[in-house]
Amino acid sequence: MTANMTRTALRAAIVSSALAALLVPWVASAQGFRVGDEDAPVAASLKTRAEKGAPEYAKHLANVWCSACHGPGGRGGPGMNQIFPILAGQSAEYLEAQLKSFRALTQDEVTVNHETYVERWLINITGWRKVYTKERYPDATRYEERAWDFMKGAARDLDDPTIKALAAFFSGVSTPGGRPAEGDLARGKALFDQGDAAKGLLPCSACHGADAHGNGPIPRLAGQHKDYVFDQVKFIKSGIRQVEQMAPLVQGLTDEDIEAVAAYVQTLN
Amino acid sequence: MSVCKGARWLPSALIAGAAWFGAMTTADAIPVFARQTGHNCQACHISYPELTAYGREFKLNGYTFGVMQPVPFAIATMQGLTEVSKNNVNLPDGTTSQTNDPNSRYEVQQSSIFSGGRLFSDNVGAFIQWTWSGLGGSTHSGIDNTELRVVGRYTPEGALAPDLVYGLDINNNMTMQDVWMGVPAWRFPWWGAGVPPNGRIGPPGPSASTIMDGGLAQRAIGIGAYAWWRKTIYAEFSMYRSGSGTLSFLRAGDSPQVVGDTLSGYNPYWRLAYSRDWGYNSVEVGAFGTHLKQHFLDGATGLIDGPANVYNDVAFDAQYQYNKGEPWVFSSTTSFIRERATYAPGFASNTNDTLNEFFIRGTTYYNRMYGLSIGYVSMTGSADPGLYGFNPGSTVLGAFNGTYDPVANPTGTGNPASNYLVFEANYLPLQNLRFTLQYFLYNKLNGVSGTDQFGNKPGDNNTLFAGIWWAF
């Protein structure tokens, strides 16, 4: 009888502590968290960041989370999957701008666009596919599906110092260098270095640099995945990705041109 | 349940519902993990529940990516119309036995509440599912696939990503902790009409299945450790025990401890897999297995420590995925389970039986919106009339709740051989809403591939299913 009671008490204690372990953090994290408070998710990540400082926290995030797709230090993900760009050695200013653009896909969802419970409820119920437009998210520049699939969420809870630190971190990692690529490399090199006067195309090197290493807000292309560059130029051309300065310059490029340039830049160190 | 009894819960349900909707902070209408990470389903799933390479990372990292949600709940409801080709069987005495069901029926297959995700830190996470099921006209509510993970990472000095992700895992369904789709817990089809007799209407289907294949789901609890090295080698070792005592909360709501449920002590489960990614391709080959001892009621003592069945399962699996996102995605999985069983006296006709389960599946999606899948399952093994439905060469005898008498018909071959195809077409207008059309085509059922002497044939079981799966 006593043994039974002890066992029952023990079980009750274990089960209730398990439940408490599950429930307490939810309740705790909910404290000070108001619906419509756009700082709330950021505040949650700040707790960790404050403990470590932005650079340490960024390094930790890069190690644990970013590396799952972008690879160690952003030097290429599993199998060099070309969906995920190489971040290592990329311009810090460019990376910072991109992360902020991804974050802009989420930051005003609650406070600006969906004031009412009913509206928010409808959006949650329906999943509301592909609602990311310039009208809704004026601060964003990237509306391609993949940005929405992955990076919108990954950037959602980052505060400015963390974004800056992440950009600095990846920028400081050595690049994996150029890799062989299939395609019309001669045509790619010609387009990159000289453009095509007959078609009125400016050389890419005018902005991205003769070595394609980029400069400030202009991204490094050297050693970037061919497919990634190809897709992005297409997105910029069609306006899914908005780059004011570049969009008019790429309108004259055919798919073959874009592929040739993309292949060429992958081979650059 | 009476209306009054239900009404008592209404106010609290409304308040909880309002709190839940109110607390959702992003436009992601999809279950817990999507809200936690801000990702879309496609980041982690080829089509749910099949995991992408990133989805595997997320799971093996203990569901910890992202920010912990204040109200981490999500709901999925699956319902549809099932139509079986024929709902009666011809009996040996010349009569026809009509099942109680019409041969088509609209059912809420199941509704589930999901919870879990990141807890506290980068090191603790959970996947919790509670399911209400209405299959076969009988309602049931209980815990579904559930696991808790505690993970660690080892990053060598100077490295920029973990070389090793390792963890402890507690779960209530053998192989649910796995990240590839060849294991029994995650085999296609992931929903729909299902293989009878799991509550499906119409005549029952294959009598045989391996014990790993759902035989212990929400009954046995596994406690184990795993390691994931350089996104290449996965190794796991777990011990499964009966879900009693302290761990019984992991089988909450499910059938009480019954004869045949009780594993003897701690039973090993192991898993080894090799994975390689190149470009948009991802391939895995692996093996897994278990050695289980299951006790029965001792009539003399009343204790569940009588004679035991011993199961030795060894399996191989392989998976290939091509995942560029859009426009086309391909994936394919195969597995082969070989079970050798030694039975307690009187449990089966033979002392030792062998059962083989082969599975293969191919899936393709266009723009993540239109999908086609084909699956094939084949069972072969030792004939054992005592174990597999006492069928005297018939497709569906033994169907009727034990009314068929094996003693009166001792000619049964008990051949467990069955094979069938599953076709599925999916349309996802929204990422969290799936319309499915599914067809089960039986070529061979319980040893019969043509028409038996009473006029029954495997095709009587062919089943069409049209359903909606909605998660929010």
XYZ file of C-alpha atoms in Angstrom:
741
model
C 0.000 0.000 0.000
C 2.695 2.431 1.037
C 4.839 1.319 -1.862
C 1.915 1.906 -4.187
C 1.323 5.347 -2.784
C 4.986 6.219 -3.105
C 4.989 5.041 -6.672
C 1.831 7.004 -7.442
C 3.310 10.119 -5.852
C 6.521 9.659 -7.789
C 4.651 9.281 -11.053
C 2.519 12.301 -10.318
C 5.647 14.303 -9.560
C 7.366 13.226 -12.767
C 4.345 13.818 -14.953
C 3.574 17.183 -13.410
C 7.165 18.354 -13.662
C 7.222 17.239 -17.280
C 4.052 19.231 -17.907
C 5.484 22.196 -16.040
C 8.673 21.999 -18.064
C 6.574 22.154 -21.196
C 4.124 24.821 -20.132
C 6.117 27.258 -18.012
C 8.382 28.567 -20.786
C 5.395 29.179 -23.027
C 3.628 31.131 -20.374
C 6.824 32.912 -19.411
C 7.637 33.873 -22.952
C 4.115 35.107 -23.408
C 4.567 37.626 -20.610
C 5.159 41.090 -21.891
C 4.242 39.850 -25.297
C 1.331 41.711 -26.717
C -0.416 40.981 -29.941
C 0.444 43.696 -32.389
C 3.678 44.533 -30.597
C 6.052 44.346 -33.506
C 9.089 44.353 -31.267
C 8.008 41.235 -29.441
C 9.784 38.558 -31.511
C 12.885 40.694 -31.679
C 12.796 41.112 -27.925
C 12.768 37.343 -27.543
C 15.913 36.937 -29.609
C 17.525 39.910 -27.897
C 17.522 38.009 -24.655
C 19.966 35.550 -26.118
C 21.838 38.223 -27.990
C 22.255 40.404 -24.918
C 23.858 37.508 -23.132
C 26.401 36.950 -25.830
C 26.768 40.258 -27.631
C 25.815 40.633 -31.270
C 29.009 39.259 -32.855
C 29.013 36.150 -30.677
C 25.310 35.616 -31.217
C 25.680 36.062 -34.974
C 28.488 33.541 -35.052
C 26.349 31.135 -33.066
C 23.390 31.597 -35.430
C 25.638 31.124 -38.464
C 27.021 27.951 -36.952
C 23.766 26.382 -35.822
C 21.162 27.632 -38.269
C 22.544 29.367 -41.399
C 25.006 26.548 -42.017
C 22.130 24.098 -42.559
C 21.607 25.579 -46.034
C 24.531 27.900 -46.718
C 27.200 25.576 -45.393
C 29.974 26.231 -42.888
C 30.672 29.953 -42.860
C 28.398 30.346 -45.888
C 30.932 28.586 -48.106
C 28.320 26.407 -49.813
C 25.593 24.157 -48.451
C 25.169 20.394 -48.553
C 26.312 19.206 -51.974
C 26.734 22.856 -53.028
C 22.983 23.006 -53.646
C 22.671 25.986 -55.974
C 19.393 27.225 -54.541
C 21.336 28.569 -51.583
C 23.869 31.294 -52.416
C 27.427 31.357 -51.186
C 27.726 34.052 -48.537
C 31.413 33.743 -47.671
C 33.379 36.779 -48.758
C 30.257 38.644 -49.850
C 30.102 42.394 -49.353
C 28.885 43.145 -45.813
C 26.866 46.147 -46.905
C 25.054 44.028 -49.499
C 24.340 41.193 -47.032
C 22.958 43.657 -44.499
C 20.615 45.190 -47.070
C 19.361 41.756 -48.158
C 18.675 40.556 -44.620
C 16.733 43.751 -43.946
C 14.777 43.261 -47.134
C 13.866 39.719 -46.085
C 12.873 40.953 -42.661
C 10.709 43.614 -44.269
C 8.506 40.817 -45.579
C 7.288 40.234 -42.048
C 7.787 43.287 -39.920
C 4.568 45.110 -40.647
C 2.261 42.151 -41.045
C 0.542 42.568 -37.745
C 0.744 46.237 -37.038
C 0.075 47.776 -40.415
C -1.726 45.448 -42.682
C -3.893 43.363 -40.444
C -5.262 45.443 -37.651
C -8.241 43.307 -36.800
C -8.555 39.885 -35.311
C -10.854 38.872 -38.135
C -8.327 39.847 -40.755
C -5.519 38.062 -38.978
C -7.717 35.044 -38.430
C -8.598 34.879 -42.121
C -4.961 35.081 -43.093
C -4.043 32.348 -40.671
C -6.845 30.132 -41.823
C -6.199 30.441 -45.508
C -2.449 30.517 -45.700
C -2.835 33.353 -48.143
C -0.373 32.327 -50.750
C 1.848 34.847 -52.529
C 0.662 38.041 -50.942
C 4.087 39.629 -50.950
C 3.781 42.671 -53.119
C 5.351 46.100 -53.134
C 2.097 47.624 -51.933
C 2.019 45.467 -48.842
C 5.719 45.482 -48.067
C 7.265 48.676 -49.398
C 10.573 48.133 -47.610
C 11.208 44.744 -49.187
C 13.017 44.241 -52.458
C 12.798 40.493 -52.871
C 9.539 38.751 -53.629
C 10.781 35.513 -55.135
C 9.208 32.357 -53.758
C 12.437 31.144 -52.172
C 12.917 34.354 -50.229
C 9.422 33.815 -48.933
C 9.985 30.080 -48.252
C 13.210 30.347 -46.286
C 14.666 33.773 -45.622
C 11.560 35.649 -44.585
C 11.419 33.419 -41.520
C 15.132 33.280 -40.919
C 15.385 37.080 -40.874
C 12.103 37.722 -39.098
C 13.448 37.821 -35.579
C 16.807 39.477 -36.178
C 17.467 42.938 -34.771
C 19.700 45.482 -36.501
C 22.904 44.786 -34.547
C 22.563 41.062 -35.195
C 22.017 41.639 -38.906
C 25.091 43.851 -39.004
C 27.115 41.263 -37.147
C 25.936 38.418 -39.398
C 26.882 40.448 -42.470
C 30.301 41.199 -41.018
C 30.808 37.562 -40.097
C 30.042 36.090 -43.528
C 31.911 38.878 -45.246
C 34.998 37.905 -43.273
C 34.999 34.218 -44.215
C 37.284 33.219 -47.090
C 35.402 32.298 -50.258
C 35.429 28.754 -51.632
C 36.847 30.248 -54.848
C 35.932 29.710 -58.468
C 34.637 26.365 -59.687
C 34.327 24.930 -63.195
C 31.006 25.639 -64.862
C 29.328 24.409 -68.011
C 28.321 27.017 -70.544
C 29.575 29.487 -73.103
C 32.344 30.909 -70.947
C 33.836 32.991 -73.766
C 30.503 34.718 -74.382
C 30.115 35.142 -70.618
C 33.523 36.722 -70.263
C 32.902 39.040 -73.189
C 29.573 40.192 -71.755
C 31.033 40.615 -68.304
C 34.143 42.516 -69.388
C 32.945 44.483 -72.414
C 29.178 44.167 -72.605
C 27.639 44.063 -76.049
C 27.625 47.414 -77.802
C 25.546 46.079 -80.669
C 22.748 45.159 -78.263
C 23.344 48.187 -76.076
C 24.467 46.095 -73.073
C 26.840 47.600 -70.544
C 29.596 45.420 -69.106
C 28.778 43.863 -65.718
C 32.281 44.743 -64.592
C 31.390 48.445 -64.650
C 29.602 48.013 -61.320
C 30.609 44.575 -60.015
C 34.308 45.228 -60.616
C 36.770 43.790 -63.113
C 37.380 40.870 -60.734
C 33.626 40.551 -59.916
C 34.395 41.097 -56.238
C 31.620 43.649 -55.834
C 31.767 46.891 -53.942
C 29.680 48.140 -50.995
C 26.014 47.654 -51.893
C 26.973 45.884 -55.121
C 27.362 42.166 -54.549
C 30.336 39.970 -55.219
C 29.614 37.565 -58.087
C 32.952 35.770 -58.279
C 32.518 32.133 -57.304
C 28.761 32.463 -56.832
C 26.642 29.470 -57.933
C 25.802 29.622 -61.625
C 22.138 28.631 -61.165
C 21.691 31.128 -58.358
C 23.076 33.996 -60.454
C 20.998 32.898 -63.439
C 17.784 32.851 -61.398
C 18.496 36.184 -59.716
C 19.201 38.009 -62.973
C 15.938 36.587 -64.311
C 14.114 37.746 -61.168
C 15.625 41.222 -61.507
C 14.705 41.346 -65.165
C 11.091 40.387 -64.436
C 10.814 42.594 -61.362
C 10.234 39.807 -58.824
C 13.429 41.059 -57.274
C 13.594 44.819 -57.339
C 16.938 46.442 -58.079
C 16.274 49.884 -59.453
C 19.717 50.473 -60.941
C 20.089 47.056 -62.508
C 16.647 46.270 -63.909
C 16.911 48.525 -66.980
C 20.408 47.229 -67.742
C 19.432 43.564 -68.000
C 16.333 43.921 -70.142
C 18.358 43.281 -73.308
C 19.861 40.024 -72.012
C 18.542 36.779 -73.453
C 18.373 33.584 -71.366
C 21.475 32.389 -73.227
C 23.323 35.606 -72.327
C 22.353 35.284 -68.680
C 23.416 31.653 -68.577
C 26.779 32.488 -70.166
C 27.511 35.256 -67.657
C 26.316 33.147 -64.730
C 28.587 30.280 -65.795
C 31.517 32.649 -66.224
C 31.253 34.240 -62.790
C 31.104 30.840 -61.073
C 34.595 30.134 -62.456
C 36.093 33.344 -61.002
C 38.124 33.382 -57.825
C -21.973 12.943 -25.919
C -25.104 14.917 -25.095
C -25.515 18.470 -26.241
C -25.578 19.729 -22.654
C -22.372 17.981 -21.809
C -20.764 19.479 -24.890
C -22.076 22.918 -24.120
C -20.240 23.050 -20.815
C -17.011 23.095 -22.746
C -18.147 25.704 -25.211
C -17.185 28.893 -23.337
C -13.707 27.684 -22.474
C -13.241 26.379 -25.990
C -14.236 29.764 -27.396
C -11.870 31.594 -25.065
C -9.026 29.233 -25.888
C -9.773 29.594 -29.574
C -9.820 33.369 -29.394
C -6.563 33.411 -27.460
C -5.006 31.126 -30.009
C -6.021 33.159 -33.047
C -5.147 36.382 -31.302
C -1.676 35.223 -30.406
C -0.686 34.291 -33.928
C 1.716 36.960 -35.024
C 2.565 36.164 -38.580
C 0.586 35.347 -41.649
C 1.767 31.789 -41.676
C -1.354 29.795 -41.412
C 0.378 26.558 -40.912
C 1.329 24.418 -38.007
C 3.576 25.147 -35.133
C 6.943 24.785 -36.827
C 6.085 27.175 -39.652
C 5.060 29.807 -37.169
C 8.191 29.198 -35.132
C 10.605 29.462 -38.058
C 8.643 31.783 -40.328
C 9.380 29.358 -43.143
C 6.855 28.031 -45.581
C 5.981 24.344 -45.667
C 8.180 23.954 -48.746
C 11.342 24.762 -46.813
C 11.066 21.526 -44.866
C 8.671 19.388 -46.898
C 8.648 18.023 -50.432
C 4.995 17.634 -49.585
C 4.085 17.119 -45.970
C 5.132 15.013 -44.214
C 8.086 14.122 -46.488
C 11.160 16.037 -45.360
C 13.645 17.944 -47.494
C 17.339 18.078 -46.586
C 16.633 21.213 -44.589
C 13.644 19.581 -42.907
C 15.900 16.738 -41.808
C 18.327 19.251 -40.309
C 15.479 20.956 -38.496
C 14.238 17.704 -36.993
C 17.673 16.359 -36.047
C 18.452 19.718 -34.446
C 15.522 19.057 -32.129
C 13.003 21.385 -33.824
C 14.913 24.316 -32.328
C 15.455 26.718 -35.243
C 13.481 29.921 -34.860
C 11.801 31.642 -31.967
C 9.722 29.849 -29.355
C 6.026 30.529 -29.800
C 3.923 31.794 -26.909
C 0.947 29.682 -27.963
C 2.437 26.812 -29.902
C -0.592 25.052 -31.264
C -1.776 24.036 -34.681
C -4.636 21.965 -35.999
C -4.943 19.614 -38.914
C -8.125 18.001 -40.078
C -8.351 15.275 -42.674
C -11.612 14.112 -44.114
C -12.923 12.511 -47.200
C -15.119 10.143 -49.098
C -14.100 6.510 -49.244
C -15.646 4.174 -51.747
C -14.801 0.490 -51.751
C -15.438 -1.643 -54.811
C -17.527 -4.290 -53.068
C -18.754 -4.475 -49.525
C -19.771 -8.077 -49.220
C -18.100 -11.439 -49.538
C -19.242 -14.815 -50.745
C -19.061 -17.411 -48.002
C -18.226 -21.102 -48.467
C -21.801 -22.100 -47.680
C -23.042 -20.221 -50.728
C -24.483 -17.252 -48.878
C -23.285 -13.692 -49.128
C -22.287 -11.740 -46.111
C -23.047 -8.060 -46.224
C -20.936 -5.817 -44.037
C -22.765 -3.306 -41.914
C -21.416 -0.390 -43.868
C -22.496 1.045 -47.153
C -19.675 0.804 -49.638
C -19.155 4.530 -49.691
C -18.968 6.857 -46.784
C -17.828 10.353 -45.915
C -15.675 10.375 -42.829
C -13.576 12.700 -40.773
C -10.510 10.508 -40.862
C -8.794 12.394 -38.120
C -8.327 15.775 -36.561
C -5.151 16.516 -34.726
C -3.785 19.179 -32.447
C -0.057 19.703 -32.846
C 2.223 21.312 -30.343
C 5.872 21.462 -29.450
C 8.764 23.030 -31.245
C 11.579 24.908 -29.617
C 11.677 24.932 -25.828
C 13.918 27.331 -23.887
C 17.005 27.104 -26.036
C 18.843 25.585 -28.980
C 18.924 22.304 -27.103
C 15.389 21.165 -26.344
C 12.458 20.568 -28.642
C 9.336 18.480 -29.039
C 6.794 17.207 -31.496
C 3.440 16.538 -29.874
C 0.306 15.325 -31.594
C -3.082 14.550 -30.140
C -5.549 12.966 -32.493
C -9.257 12.499 -32.638
C -10.128 9.771 -35.074
C -13.505 8.911 -36.494
C -12.600 6.054 -38.771
C -14.957 3.156 -39.197
C -17.715 4.927 -37.330
C -16.021 4.535 -33.968
C -14.558 7.643 -32.428
C -11.373 7.675 -30.511
C -9.159 10.334 -29.043
C -5.624 9.868 -27.885
C -2.029 10.805 -28.138
C -0.490 10.350 -31.578
C 3.144 10.471 -32.715
C 5.000 12.335 -29.997
C 8.642 12.842 -29.233
C 10.921 14.938 -27.084
C 14.477 15.748 -28.078
C 17.484 17.089 -26.216
C 20.276 17.948 -28.630
C 23.888 18.999 -28.518
C 26.368 20.037 -31.195
C 30.070 19.582 -31.508
C 31.937 22.200 -33.532
C 35.688 21.610 -33.669
C 37.982 24.535 -32.909
C 38.090 26.797 -35.945
C 35.215 25.090 -37.764
C 32.212 27.143 -38.857
C 29.493 24.521 -38.589
C 28.878 21.583 -36.279
C 30.661 18.397 -37.290
C 28.308 16.457 -35.106
C 24.712 16.941 -34.046
C 23.716 14.471 -31.355
C 20.774 14.014 -29.100
C 18.557 12.071 -26.789
C 15.090 11.153 -27.897
C 11.949 9.814 -26.275
C 9.149 8.775 -28.615
C 6.029 6.658 -28.695
C 6.183 5.127 -32.157
C 9.105 3.097 -33.387
C 10.745 4.867 -36.391
C 8.771 8.126 -36.056
C 12.067 9.721 -34.983
C 13.534 8.961 -38.386
C 14.007 11.622 -41.074
C 13.783 9.454 -44.191
C 10.534 8.170 -45.604
C 11.288 4.463 -45.993
C 10.683 3.638 -42.340
C 7.265 2.232 -41.398
C 6.126 5.308 -39.476
C 6.554 7.572 -42.521
C 5.754 5.332 -45.443
C 3.452 6.469 -48.226
C 0.475 6.801 -48.367
C 0.447 9.317 -45.582
C -3.289 9.446 -45.345
C -6.458 8.446 -47.098
C -8.450 5.269 -47.319
C -5.708 3.329 -45.610
C -5.039 -0.329 -45.637
C -7.811 -2.274 -43.987
C -8.649 -3.395 -41.424
C -7.678 -0.088 -39.841
C -11.247 0.979 -39.460
C -11.828 1.193 -43.150
C -15.209 0.283 -44.541
C -15.618 -2.794 -46.674
C -13.932 -6.168 -46.557
C -10.637 -6.381 -44.772
C -7.336 -6.366 -46.586
C -3.946 -7.926 -45.960
C -3.875 -9.900 -42.743
C -0.149 -9.669 -42.219
C 2.165 -6.864 -41.248
C 5.462 -6.717 -39.443
C 5.472 -5.663 -35.820
C 7.581 -2.615 -36.678
C 4.908 -1.495 -39.067
C 2.647 0.226 -36.567
C 2.318 -2.758 -34.262
C 3.731 -0.797 -31.372
C 2.571 2.713 -32.241
C 1.530 4.657 -29.153
C 2.026 1.488 -27.120
C 5.748 1.102 -26.729
C 7.997 3.942 -25.684
C 11.510 4.333 -27.040
C 14.360 6.041 -25.294
C 17.528 6.471 -27.275
C 20.452 8.456 -28.543
C 21.432 9.507 -32.044
C 24.310 11.135 -33.850
C 24.396 12.967 -37.189
C 27.915 13.404 -38.471
C 28.813 15.943 -41.150
C 25.375 15.631 -42.765
C 26.560 12.235 -43.930
C 26.299 9.466 -41.349
C 23.310 8.950 -39.107
C 23.433 6.443 -36.284
C 20.856 5.740 -33.627
C 20.327 3.295 -30.827
C 17.138 3.172 -28.793
C 15.537 0.895 -26.262
C 11.799 0.279 -26.449
C 9.717 -0.700 -23.460
C 6.016 -0.998 -22.819
C 4.289 2.301 -22.243
C 3.382 1.689 -18.663
C 4.025 3.404 -15.372
C 5.799 6.739 -15.506
C 5.873 6.741 -19.275
C 2.203 5.883 -19.711
C 1.418 9.531 -20.484
C 3.007 8.851 -23.876
C 0.144 6.516 -24.655
C -2.551 8.662 -23.062
C -6.019 8.036 -24.378
C -4.978 4.973 -26.270
C -5.981 1.430 -25.608
C -5.227 0.256 -22.117
C -2.478 -2.215 -21.512
C -3.815 -5.378 -23.070
C -2.590 -8.847 -23.597
C 0.014 -8.891 -26.303
C 0.980 -5.274 -25.759
C 3.610 -5.789 -23.190
C 7.189 -5.740 -24.243
C 9.529 -7.630 -22.032
C 11.939 -5.174 -20.450
C 13.965 -3.013 -22.803
C 14.173 -4.009 -26.460
C 16.815 -2.649 -28.823
C 16.187 -0.659 -31.991
C 19.076 0.422 -34.189
C 19.511 2.559 -37.254
C 22.406 3.389 -39.562
C 22.173 5.587 -42.636
C 24.478 7.207 -45.136
C 23.361 10.390 -46.831
C 24.934 12.388 -49.621
C 23.885 15.604 -51.323
C 25.122 16.942 -54.621
C 23.580 19.831 -56.450
C 19.834 19.522 -56.082
C 20.114 15.792 -55.446
C 19.980 14.007 -52.147
C 20.393 10.301 -51.683
C 20.247 8.034 -48.647
C 20.878 4.356 -48.078
C 20.423 2.773 -44.709
C 19.450 -0.111 -42.515
C 17.464 -0.476 -39.333
C 16.157 -3.214 -37.159
C 14.827 -4.344 -33.857
C 14.698 -7.347 -31.590
C 11.484 -7.477 -29.592
C 10.129 -9.808 -26.966
C 6.428 -9.556 -26.317
C 4.797 -11.259 -23.341
C 1.326 -12.650 -22.904
C -1.019 -13.119 -20.032
C -0.138 -16.031 -17.825
C -3.509 -17.657 -17.179
C -2.337 -19.215 -13.939
C -0.877 -16.141 -12.253
C -2.906 -13.426 -13.972
C 0.335 -11.596 -14.665
C 1.448 -10.499 -18.091
C 4.611 -12.520 -17.935
C 3.530 -15.659 -19.700
C 5.102 -17.105 -22.810
C 6.544 -14.643 -25.261
C 6.738 -13.998 -28.964
C 10.154 -12.941 -30.189
C 10.469 -10.755 -33.278
C 13.668 -10.087 -35.141
C 13.274 -7.390 -37.780
C 15.989 -6.240 -40.150
C 15.325 -3.661 -42.825
C 17.054 -1.781 -45.617
C 15.935 1.494 -47.085
C 16.949 4.001 -49.725
C 15.756 7.404 -50.778
C 16.398 9.817 -53.620
C 15.217 13.403 -53.898
C 15.662 16.026 -56.576
C 14.611 19.290 -55.024
C 15.140 22.490 -56.924
C 11.856 23.845 -55.641
C 10.245 24.944 -58.878
C 9.071 23.818 -61.260
C 9.652 20.086 -60.797
C 10.447 18.118 -57.657
C 11.022 14.365 -57.607
C 11.378 11.942 -54.766
C 11.463 8.209 -54.375
C 11.777 5.860 -51.440
C 12.060 2.143 -51.025
C 12.414 -0.211 -48.101
C 12.474 -3.893 -47.386
C 11.704 -5.372 -43.967
C 12.385 -8.989 -43.138
C 10.814 -10.266 -39.966
C 11.669 -13.552 -38.334
C 9.353 -14.446 -35.509
C 9.377 -17.189 -32.920
C 5.958 -17.636 -31.390
C 4.765 -18.678 -27.991
C 3.034 -22.077 -27.985
C -0.494 -21.817 -29.325
C -0.120 -18.333 -30.744
C 0.368 -19.469 -34.326
C 0.365 -22.677 -36.323
C 4.127 -22.556 -36.729
C 6.816 -21.954 -34.173
C 8.838 -19.831 -36.566
C 7.591 -17.586 -39.340
C 9.215 -15.241 -41.793
C 7.488 -12.200 -43.222
C 8.849 -9.845 -45.893
C 7.509 -6.378 -46.548
C 8.666 -4.543 -49.652
C 7.743 -0.960 -50.396
C 8.549 1.503 -53.156
C 7.147 4.910 -53.957
C 7.713 7.717 -56.449
C 6.434 11.269 -56.155
C 6.600 14.312 -58.355
C 5.313 17.829 -57.802
C 4.902 20.678 -60.272
C 5.293 24.145 -58.805
C 4.563 22.648 -55.382
C 0.937 22.666 -56.332
C 0.177 19.624 -58.450
C 1.483 16.266 -57.318
C 1.397 12.658 -58.433
C 2.514 9.640 -56.412
C 2.587 5.923 -57.026
C 3.326 3.398 -54.316
C 3.647 -0.354 -54.304
C 3.614 -2.712 -51.339
C 4.312 -6.415 -51.438
C 4.098 -8.899 -48.564
C 5.376 -12.437 -48.721
C 6.163 -14.959 -46.036
C 5.574 -18.306 -44.394
C 2.052 -19.616 -44.611
C 0.528 -19.726 -41.139
C -3.220 -20.462 -40.975
C -3.234 -19.887 -37.251
C -1.992 -16.361 -37.668
C -3.337 -14.937 -40.900
C -7.076 -15.027 -40.989
C -7.664 -18.741 -41.574
C -8.374 -18.157 -45.206
C -9.020 -21.381 -47.134
C -7.620 -19.899 -50.295
C -10.103 -17.098 -50.075
C -9.529 -13.421 -50.460
C -11.569 -12.153 -47.643
C -12.605 -14.923 -45.346
C -11.826 -14.465 -41.744
C -13.332 -11.098 -42.359
C -16.253 -11.305 -40.088
C -15.232 -10.591 -36.582
C -14.205 -14.083 -35.789
C -17.426 -15.700 -36.954
C -15.497 -17.806 -39.390
C -14.375 -20.997 -37.722
C -10.899 -22.226 -38.579
C -11.570 -25.576 -37.050
C -14.464 -26.187 -39.400
C -12.281 -25.160 -42.319
C -8.859 -26.570 -41.613
C -7.801 -26.313 -45.222
C -6.693 -22.697 -44.885
C -3.295 -21.966 -46.277
C -2.746 -18.818 -44.243
C -0.610 -17.425 -46.997
C 0.231 -13.809 -46.078
C 1.196 -12.865 -49.632
C -0.431 -9.616 -50.700
C 0.491 -6.832 -53.032
C -1.176 -3.625 -54.041
C -0.619 -0.313 -55.779
C -1.576 3.095 -54.496
C -2.101 5.992 -56.884
C -2.451 9.501 -55.601
C -3.066 12.872 -57.196
C -2.750 16.001 -55.093
C -3.699 19.592 -55.607
C -2.594 22.274 -53.148
C -4.219 25.608 -53.987
C -2.760 26.910 -50.722
C 0.266 25.499 -49.059
C -1.772 24.360 -46.071
C -4.709 22.931 -47.992
C -4.512 19.675 -49.872
C -7.057 17.957 -52.079
C -6.300 14.305 -52.684
C -7.633 11.667 -55.005
C -6.365 8.228 -54.119
C -6.880 4.734 -55.448
C -5.856 1.414 -53.883
C -5.508 -1.354 -56.453
C -5.141 -4.865 -55.035
C -3.394 -7.459 -57.199
C -3.043 -10.128 -54.588
C -4.654 -10.445 -51.216
C -3.855 -12.995 -48.538
C -2.480 -15.492 -51.013
C -5.121 -15.097 -53.689
C -4.384 -13.364 -56.958
C -7.241 -14.541 -59.163
C -10.765 -15.406 -58.158
C -11.202 -17.958 -55.413
C -13.650 -20.845 -55.597
C -16.381 -18.728 -53.982
C -16.063 -15.849 -56.416
C -14.143 -13.446 -54.201
C -11.215 -11.587 -55.699
C -8.593 -9.099 -54.513
C -10.162 -6.376 -56.632
C -13.203 -6.412 -54.338
C -11.052 -4.345 -52.014
C -10.088 -1.682 -54.513
C -10.799 1.638 -52.916
C -11.247 5.159 -54.181
C -10.742 8.030 -51.801
C -11.276 11.750 -52.249
C -10.281 13.944 -49.372
C -9.278 17.276 -47.931
C -6.360 17.848 -45.593
C -6.332 21.239 -43.994
C -3.737 22.430 -41.506
C -3.821 25.735 -39.672
